[in-house]
Structures are given as structure tokens and as C-alpha cells.
Coordinates of C-alpha atoms and ligand atoms in Angstrom, one line a residue:
X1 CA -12.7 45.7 137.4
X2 CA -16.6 45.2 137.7
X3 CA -18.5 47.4 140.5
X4 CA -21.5 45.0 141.5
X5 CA -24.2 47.0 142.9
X6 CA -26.4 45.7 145.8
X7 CA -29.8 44.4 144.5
X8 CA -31.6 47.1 146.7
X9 CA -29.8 49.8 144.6
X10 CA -31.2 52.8 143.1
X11 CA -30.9 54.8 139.9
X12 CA -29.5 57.8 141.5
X13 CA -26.4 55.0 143.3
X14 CA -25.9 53.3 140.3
X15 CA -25.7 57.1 138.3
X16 CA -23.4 58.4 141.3
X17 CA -21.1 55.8 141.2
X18 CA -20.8 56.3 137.7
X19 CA -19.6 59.6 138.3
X20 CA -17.4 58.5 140.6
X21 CA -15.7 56.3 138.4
X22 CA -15.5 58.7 135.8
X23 CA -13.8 61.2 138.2
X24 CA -11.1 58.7 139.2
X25 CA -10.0 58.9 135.5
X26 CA -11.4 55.5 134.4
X27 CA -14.2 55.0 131.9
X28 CA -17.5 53.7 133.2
X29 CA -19.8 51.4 131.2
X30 CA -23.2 50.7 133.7
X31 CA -25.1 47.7 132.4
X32 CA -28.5 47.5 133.9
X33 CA -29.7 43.8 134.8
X34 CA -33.3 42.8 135.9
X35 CA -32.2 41.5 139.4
X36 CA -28.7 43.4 139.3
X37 CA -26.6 46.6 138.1
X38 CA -23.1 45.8 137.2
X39 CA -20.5 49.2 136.0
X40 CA -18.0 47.7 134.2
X41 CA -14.7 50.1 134.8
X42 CA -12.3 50.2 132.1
X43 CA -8.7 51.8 132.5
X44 CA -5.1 50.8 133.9
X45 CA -4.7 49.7 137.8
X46 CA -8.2 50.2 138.9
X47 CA -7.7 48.0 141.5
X48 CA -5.9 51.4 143.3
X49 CA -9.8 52.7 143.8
X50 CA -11.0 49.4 144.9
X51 CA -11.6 50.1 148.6
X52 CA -13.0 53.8 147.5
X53 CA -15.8 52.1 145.2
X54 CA -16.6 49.7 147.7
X55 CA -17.5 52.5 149.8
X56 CA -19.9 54.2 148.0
X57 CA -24.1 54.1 148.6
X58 CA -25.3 51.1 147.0
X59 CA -22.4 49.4 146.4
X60 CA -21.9 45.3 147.3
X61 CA -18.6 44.6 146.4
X62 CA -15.9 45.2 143.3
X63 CA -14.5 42.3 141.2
X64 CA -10.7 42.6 139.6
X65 CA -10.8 40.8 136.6
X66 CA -7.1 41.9 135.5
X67 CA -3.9 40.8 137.0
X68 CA -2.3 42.8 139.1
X69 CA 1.2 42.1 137.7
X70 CA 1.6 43.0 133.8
X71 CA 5.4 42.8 132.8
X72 CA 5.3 39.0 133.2
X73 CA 1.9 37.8 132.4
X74 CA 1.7 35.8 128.9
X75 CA -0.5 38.7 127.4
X76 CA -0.2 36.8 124.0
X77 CA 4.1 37.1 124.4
X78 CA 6.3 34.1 123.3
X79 CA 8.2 32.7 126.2
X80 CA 12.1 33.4 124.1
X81 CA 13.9 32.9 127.5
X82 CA 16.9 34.7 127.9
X83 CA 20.6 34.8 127.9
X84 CA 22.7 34.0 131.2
X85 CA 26.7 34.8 131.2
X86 CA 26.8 35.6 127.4
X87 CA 26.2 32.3 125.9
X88 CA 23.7 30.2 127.3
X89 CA 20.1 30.3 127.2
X90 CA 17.4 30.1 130.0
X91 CA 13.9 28.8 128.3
X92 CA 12.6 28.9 125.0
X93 CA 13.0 25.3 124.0
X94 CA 16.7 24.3 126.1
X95 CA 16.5 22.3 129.3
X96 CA 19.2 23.6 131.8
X97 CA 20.4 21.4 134.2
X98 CA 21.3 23.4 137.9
X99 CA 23.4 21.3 140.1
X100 CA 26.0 21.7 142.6
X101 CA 25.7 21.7 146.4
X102 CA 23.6 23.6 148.8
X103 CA 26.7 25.1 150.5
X104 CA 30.1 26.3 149.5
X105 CA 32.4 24.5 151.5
X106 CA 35.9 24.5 149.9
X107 CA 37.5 24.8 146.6
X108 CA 37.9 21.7 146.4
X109 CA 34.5 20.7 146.7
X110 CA 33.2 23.5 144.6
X111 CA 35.4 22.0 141.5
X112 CA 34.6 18.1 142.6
X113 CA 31.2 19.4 141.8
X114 CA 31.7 21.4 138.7
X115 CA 33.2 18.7 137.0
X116 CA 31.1 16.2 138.0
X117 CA 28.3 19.0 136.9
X118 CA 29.9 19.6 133.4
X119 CA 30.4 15.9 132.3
X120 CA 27.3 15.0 132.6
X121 CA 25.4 17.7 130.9
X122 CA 25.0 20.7 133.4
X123 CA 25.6 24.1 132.5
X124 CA 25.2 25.9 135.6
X125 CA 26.4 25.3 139.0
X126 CA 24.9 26.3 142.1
X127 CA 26.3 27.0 145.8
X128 CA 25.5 29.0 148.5
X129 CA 27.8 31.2 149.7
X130 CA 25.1 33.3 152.2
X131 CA 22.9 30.4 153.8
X132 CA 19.5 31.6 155.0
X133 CA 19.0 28.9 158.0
X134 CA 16.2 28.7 160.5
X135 CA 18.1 28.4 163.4
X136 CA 20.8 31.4 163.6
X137 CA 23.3 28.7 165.5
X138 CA 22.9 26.9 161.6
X139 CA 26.2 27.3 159.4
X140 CA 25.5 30.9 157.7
X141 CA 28.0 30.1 154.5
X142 CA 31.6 31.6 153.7
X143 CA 30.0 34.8 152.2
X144 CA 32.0 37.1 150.0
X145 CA 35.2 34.7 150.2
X146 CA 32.4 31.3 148.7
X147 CA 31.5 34.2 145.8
X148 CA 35.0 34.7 145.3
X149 CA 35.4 31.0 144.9
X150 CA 32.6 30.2 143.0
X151 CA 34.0 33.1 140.1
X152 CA 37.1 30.8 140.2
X153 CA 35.4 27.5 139.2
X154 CA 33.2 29.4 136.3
X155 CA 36.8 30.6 134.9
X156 CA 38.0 27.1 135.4
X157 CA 34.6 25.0 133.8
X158 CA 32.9 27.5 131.8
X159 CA 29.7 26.6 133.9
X160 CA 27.6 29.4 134.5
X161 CA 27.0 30.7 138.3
X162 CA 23.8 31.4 140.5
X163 CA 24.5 31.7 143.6
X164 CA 21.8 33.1 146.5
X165 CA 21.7 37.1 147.9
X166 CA 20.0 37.5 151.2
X167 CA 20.7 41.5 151.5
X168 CA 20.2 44.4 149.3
X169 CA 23.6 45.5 151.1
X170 CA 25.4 42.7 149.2
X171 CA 24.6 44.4 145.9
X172 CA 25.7 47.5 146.9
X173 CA 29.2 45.9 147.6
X174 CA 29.0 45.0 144.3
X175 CA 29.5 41.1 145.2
X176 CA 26.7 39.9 142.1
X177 CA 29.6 40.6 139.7
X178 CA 30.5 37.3 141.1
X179 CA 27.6 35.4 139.9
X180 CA 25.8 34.7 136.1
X181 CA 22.5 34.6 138.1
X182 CA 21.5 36.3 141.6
X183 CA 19.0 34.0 143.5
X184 CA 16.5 34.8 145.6
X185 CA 15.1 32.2 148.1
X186 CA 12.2 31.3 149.2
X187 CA 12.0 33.1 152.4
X188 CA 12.6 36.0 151.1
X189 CA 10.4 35.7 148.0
X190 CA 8.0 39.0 149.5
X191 CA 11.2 40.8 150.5
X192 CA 10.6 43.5 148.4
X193 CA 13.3 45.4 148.9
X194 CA 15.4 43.0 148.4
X195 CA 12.9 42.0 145.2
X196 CA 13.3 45.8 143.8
X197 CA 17.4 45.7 144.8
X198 CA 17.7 42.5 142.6
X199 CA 16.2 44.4 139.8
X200 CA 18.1 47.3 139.9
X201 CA 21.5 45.1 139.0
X202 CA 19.9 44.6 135.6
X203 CA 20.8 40.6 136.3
X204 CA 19.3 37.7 135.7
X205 CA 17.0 36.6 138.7
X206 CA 16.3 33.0 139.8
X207 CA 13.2 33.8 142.0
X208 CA 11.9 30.6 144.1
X209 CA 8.5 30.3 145.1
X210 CA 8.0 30.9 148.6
X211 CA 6.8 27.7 150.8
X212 CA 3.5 29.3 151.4
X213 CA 2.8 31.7 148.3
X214 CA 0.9 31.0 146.2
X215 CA 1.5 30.9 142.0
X216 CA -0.2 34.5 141.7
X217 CA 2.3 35.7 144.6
X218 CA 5.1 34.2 143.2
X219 CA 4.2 36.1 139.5
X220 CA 3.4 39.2 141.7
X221 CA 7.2 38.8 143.3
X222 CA 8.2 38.6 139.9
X223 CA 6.7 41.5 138.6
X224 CA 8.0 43.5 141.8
X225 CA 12.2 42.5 139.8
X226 CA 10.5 43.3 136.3
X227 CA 9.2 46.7 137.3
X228 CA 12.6 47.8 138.1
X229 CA 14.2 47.0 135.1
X230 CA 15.0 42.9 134.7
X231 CA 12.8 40.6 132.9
X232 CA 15.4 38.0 132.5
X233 CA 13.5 35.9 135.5
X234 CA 14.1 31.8 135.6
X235 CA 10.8 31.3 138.1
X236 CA 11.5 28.4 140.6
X237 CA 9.1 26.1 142.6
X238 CA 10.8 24.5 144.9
X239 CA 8.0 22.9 147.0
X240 CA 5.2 23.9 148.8
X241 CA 4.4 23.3 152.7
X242 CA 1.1 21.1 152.8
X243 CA -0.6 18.6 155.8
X244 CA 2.2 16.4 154.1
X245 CA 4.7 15.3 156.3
X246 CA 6.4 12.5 154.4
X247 CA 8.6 14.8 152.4
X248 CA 10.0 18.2 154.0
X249 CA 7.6 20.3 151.7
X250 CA 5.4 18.8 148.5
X251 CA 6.4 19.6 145.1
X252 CA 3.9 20.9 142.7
X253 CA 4.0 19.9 139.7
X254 CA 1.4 21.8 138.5
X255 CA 2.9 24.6 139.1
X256 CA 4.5 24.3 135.3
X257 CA 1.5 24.0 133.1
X258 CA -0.4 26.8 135.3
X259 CA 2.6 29.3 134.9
X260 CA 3.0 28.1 131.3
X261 CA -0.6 29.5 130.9
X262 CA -0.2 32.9 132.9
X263 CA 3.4 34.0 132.1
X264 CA 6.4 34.1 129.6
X265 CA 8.9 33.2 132.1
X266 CA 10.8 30.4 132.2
X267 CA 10.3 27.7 135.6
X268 CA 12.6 25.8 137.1
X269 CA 11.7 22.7 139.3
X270 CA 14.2 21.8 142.6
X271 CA 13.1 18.6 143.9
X272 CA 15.7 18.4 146.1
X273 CA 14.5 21.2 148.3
X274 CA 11.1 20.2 147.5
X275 CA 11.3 16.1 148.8
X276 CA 14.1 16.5 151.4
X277 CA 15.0 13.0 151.2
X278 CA 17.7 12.0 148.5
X279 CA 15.8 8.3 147.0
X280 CA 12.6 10.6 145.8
X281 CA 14.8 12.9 143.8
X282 CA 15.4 10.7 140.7
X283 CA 12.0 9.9 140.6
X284 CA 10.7 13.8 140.9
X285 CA 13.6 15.1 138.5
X286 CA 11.9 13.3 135.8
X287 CA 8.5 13.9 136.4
X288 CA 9.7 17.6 136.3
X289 CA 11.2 17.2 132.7
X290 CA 8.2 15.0 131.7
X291 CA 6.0 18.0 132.4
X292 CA 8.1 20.0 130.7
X293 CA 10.1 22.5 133.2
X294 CA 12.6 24.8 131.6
X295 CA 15.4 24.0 134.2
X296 CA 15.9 21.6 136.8
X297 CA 17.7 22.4 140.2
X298 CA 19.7 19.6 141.9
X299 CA 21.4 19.5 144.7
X300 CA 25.1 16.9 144.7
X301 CA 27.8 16.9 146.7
X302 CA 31.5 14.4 146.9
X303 CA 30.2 13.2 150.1
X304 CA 26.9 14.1 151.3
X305 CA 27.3 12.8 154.9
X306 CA 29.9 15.6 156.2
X307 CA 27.7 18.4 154.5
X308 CA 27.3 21.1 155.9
X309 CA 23.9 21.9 155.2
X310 CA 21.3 19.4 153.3
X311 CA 23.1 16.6 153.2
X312 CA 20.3 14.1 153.1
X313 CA 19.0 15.7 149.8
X314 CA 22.5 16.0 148.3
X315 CA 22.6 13.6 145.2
X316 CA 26.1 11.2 145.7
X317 CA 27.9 11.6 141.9
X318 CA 27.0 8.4 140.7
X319 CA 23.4 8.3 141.3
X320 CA 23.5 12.2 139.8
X321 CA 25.3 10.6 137.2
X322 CA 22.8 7.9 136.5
X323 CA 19.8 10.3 136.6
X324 CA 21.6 12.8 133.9
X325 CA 21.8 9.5 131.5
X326 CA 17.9 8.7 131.9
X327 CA 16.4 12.8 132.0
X328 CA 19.0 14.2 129.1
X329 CA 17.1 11.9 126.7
X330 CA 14.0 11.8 128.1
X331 CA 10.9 13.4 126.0
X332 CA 9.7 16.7 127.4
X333 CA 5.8 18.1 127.4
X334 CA 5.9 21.3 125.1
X335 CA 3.2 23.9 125.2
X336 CA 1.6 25.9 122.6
X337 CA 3.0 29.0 123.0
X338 CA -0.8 30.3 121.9
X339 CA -1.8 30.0 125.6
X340 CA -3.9 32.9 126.4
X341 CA -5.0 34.4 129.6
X342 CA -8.8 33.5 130.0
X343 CA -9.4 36.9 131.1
X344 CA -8.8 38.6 127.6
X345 CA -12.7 37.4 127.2
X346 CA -13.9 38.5 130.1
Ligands
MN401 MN1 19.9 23.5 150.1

């Protein structure tokens, strides 16, 4: 952190803020400008005393130049990815394909999907089985009973299972021994409790980018799962809500090569949640392996018009079926895996 010190500033300020910064436990290192005083302040978490500093005579204003998340920033670290029901790998070089439908409606749907899923190339299946909707007269899933039935397609398939939590309550019941990968959604990407709860299973943690957070929230909700205990964090951008109207939120691309740059995690794009309207998928799913995503979520369903939630997003099988064909041989960005934080020279 840098302590910039107001132009009309005296010695004595500058030499008591010093102090001050000293007495917090951090080392100070004043550098005396022409027009300006600067006290560089050197330690771990200084932004804690940020309010303090900025209190003290002659003081202007303090300047974090660190992150405040650590576990999941880049900091030189190789993004390896990371091991999901035993055998498969999340990141580091695989592409994971994500598909199933929004809800869990019936067994029979759930293993239409799978199979669908499997044959052409997925190896995980999603479902909800606790729905998050915005009106509470909205179907709210089959719950523990759509866990229970997702557990018995993964025996069936092999297909590995993420499936969304909405309560620290469910983990205490013990109901993400259902599931490969426990998914937190986007409205409740700052539910920290539910964040730190997630953690404490010691899980793998699909975390999805809330629809007005932005990238350094996201890493900051990530870090909240990392700090108590799971790294093994598949990111997820899953569209963003801009002036944009013309798809129900707008996907941001850009969200890979900027969190390729800040963090070892591995990202997932969902354009289906992203464009809302089934015809732009295709198009969006390979723009996200072009820029080189780690994992792709997409939503399918046997028949998307009696859904019973997201139906106009779900992919029918044959168009899903189509699109596997073009984006499973498709040529994928790849980064350096050199990418430092700028801040290092700072
Ligand atoms: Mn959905």
C-alpha cells in the first residue's frame, strides 16, 4: 500500500505517520518528492489500516497496490487444474464439456440427457435439483429426491455431477455426497456463508460470476472457498447484466484472458445463461473455446418446450449434437502460463 501525503504536508506529518505505520507492525519506507511525499508500506493485509492512515494529519489518501485475495491470484503458479470424482480433470490443458438441463425433472429425462451428454463428448452433467428463481411462485426443483437421482445417472454413465446448493443447511444434511462438484450460482456469488460453508466440504466448487460483480469480486468470492480449505475452484462467467437488452444478460468474453492473467483457476463459459435465447448459443459456445475457456456449460433438454425452467435456452439433442461435432475439434487460444501479475513491479 502507498500513503500519499497532501502537498501541504509537513516534516513532522510525514515523520508521524511513519511512526504510525511502523506501530501497526508494517515497515515504512517514506520517499520524499519535490511536489509530493509518498510512504511506501510494506507487510501482509495493510489494507486492514487503510481507513486508520487515511485519518492521520497530512494525509490525502492510501493506494492498495496488492490484491486483496492471495490463494487464487496467479502469483507466478501454474494453472494444473484439478481432479473432479477421481478421474477427470478440470483445467490444465482438457476442455470439459458441462451439459444437461437447467432442472431435474424426471429420471427419465435426467438419463435422456446423460446419454445424449456422453456420446458426444461430455463428461459432466448438470441439473438443478434446488432452483434459485426470481419469482417464489417459480418451480423451486425436486431437492434432495433430484440429488438422489442425479447420483443414480453418474452410477449409470460415468459422467461426473455438479449440481447447484443454495443453503449452508444442505451441506450439513450431508446432501453434496450426491454431487462430483457443488455449484454456487450467481445470486449467491457474495453469500458468504454459504461461500465459507462450500469450502468447508473440501469439494470441488463451480463458482459463477455474479450478474453484477465484477472479475475482482468474482476472484474475491473465490478466495472467500479457498481460505477455508478448497482450491479446487472451476470459475464461471455466465454473463453479465449491461444496457443490453437483446440477450437476457451479455457474455464477456473477456473475462477468460483477464482471469488467465490474475489467477490459476480454471473458467468455465455458460452461454446459455449468458444469451437466453437458444440460436446464439452455437455461435457463443465456440467463440468461448476459441478464446480458450477451460470448460463450457450448456444447457439441453429431450424437449425444451415443456421445460420447466429455461426452456428457450435449452439446446434440442440434435443441434447439441451438431455443435459437439464443430467445437470438439476446434483449435483453442492457449496462454503462457508465464503471465504475471503487473503489480509484482510496482
Ligand atoms: Mn438454467
Amino acid at each position: 500500500m502507498i500513503i500519499i501525503m497532501k502537498p501541504t504536508a509537513t516534516r513532522e506529518e510525514t515523520a508521524a505517520v511513519v511512526d504510525e505505520v511502523r506501530a501497526k507492525g508494517y515497515a515504512p519506507n517514506p520517499i520524499y518528492g519535490e511536489q509530493l511525499t509518498v510512504v511506501a508500506v510494506v507487510g501482509k493485509h495493510p489494507g486492514e489500516f487503510q481507513g486508520y492512515f487515511e485519518g492521520l494529519d497530512g494525509v490525502e489518501r492510501c493506494v492498495l497496490i496488492d490484491q486483496s485475495y492471495k490463494l487464487v491470484a496467479r502469483a507466478g503458479r501454474q494453472s494444473l487444474g484439478f481432479k473432479v470424482g477421481g478421474d477427470l480433470t478440470v483445467g490444465g490443458g482438457n476442455l470439459v464439456v458441462i451439459a444437461g438441463p437447467c432442472s431435474v425433472e424426471s429420471d427419465e429425462q435426467m438419463m435422456a440427457c446423460a446419454r445424449v451428454a456422453k456420446e458426444a463428448g461430455a463428461t459432466m452433467l448438470r441439473g438443478g435439483a434446488y432452483k434459485p428463481r426470481t419469482s417464489p411462485y417459480s418451480f423451486q426443483g425436486m431437492g434432495e429426491e433430484g440429488l438422489q437421482l442425479l447420483a443414480h445417472v453418474r452410477d449409470e454413465t460415468g459422467l461426473k455431477i455438479v449440481s447447484e446448493f443454495t443453503d449452508a443447511r444442505q451441506f450439513d444434511n450431508g446432501e453434496h455426497e450426491y454431487v462430483d462438484m457443488i455449484q454456487l450460482g450467481a445470486r449467491n456469488m457474495q453469500n458468504f456463508a454459504l461461500l465459507a460453508a462450500a469450502g468447508e466440504t473440501g469439494k470441488p466448487v463451480l463458482l459463477k460470476r455474479g450478474l453484477a460483480a465484477t472479475i475482482e469480486d468474482l476472484l474475491n468470492a473465490a478466495e472467500y472457498i479457498a481460505s477455508r480449505g478448497t482450491e479446487n475452484i472451476l470459475l464461471c462467467e455466465r454473463g453479465i447484466r449491461t444496457f443490453e437488452t437483446a440477450t437476457r444478460n451479455t457474455l464477456d468474453i473477456a473475462a477468460v484472458p483477464v482471469l488467465r492473467k490474475l489467477t490459476h483457476l480454471p473458467i468455465c463459459l455458460d452461454p446459455s445463461h449468458a444469451a437466453g435465447v437458444r440460436e446464439f448459443i452455437p455461435p457463443l459456445a465456440a467463440a468461448s473455446v476459441a478464446v480458450g475457456a477451460d470448460a463450457l456449460m450448456l444447457e439441453i433438454h429431450p424437449n425444451p418446450a415443456v421445460a420447466k425452467s429455461d426452456g428457450s435456452q435449452a439446446l434440442e439433442f440434435d443441434l447439441f449434437r451438431g455443435l459437439m461435432k464443430r467445437i470438439m475439434s476446434m483449435p483453442r487460444w492457449t496462454y503462457g502460463e508465464d503471465i504475471r501479475i503487473g503489480d509484482e513491479e510496482a
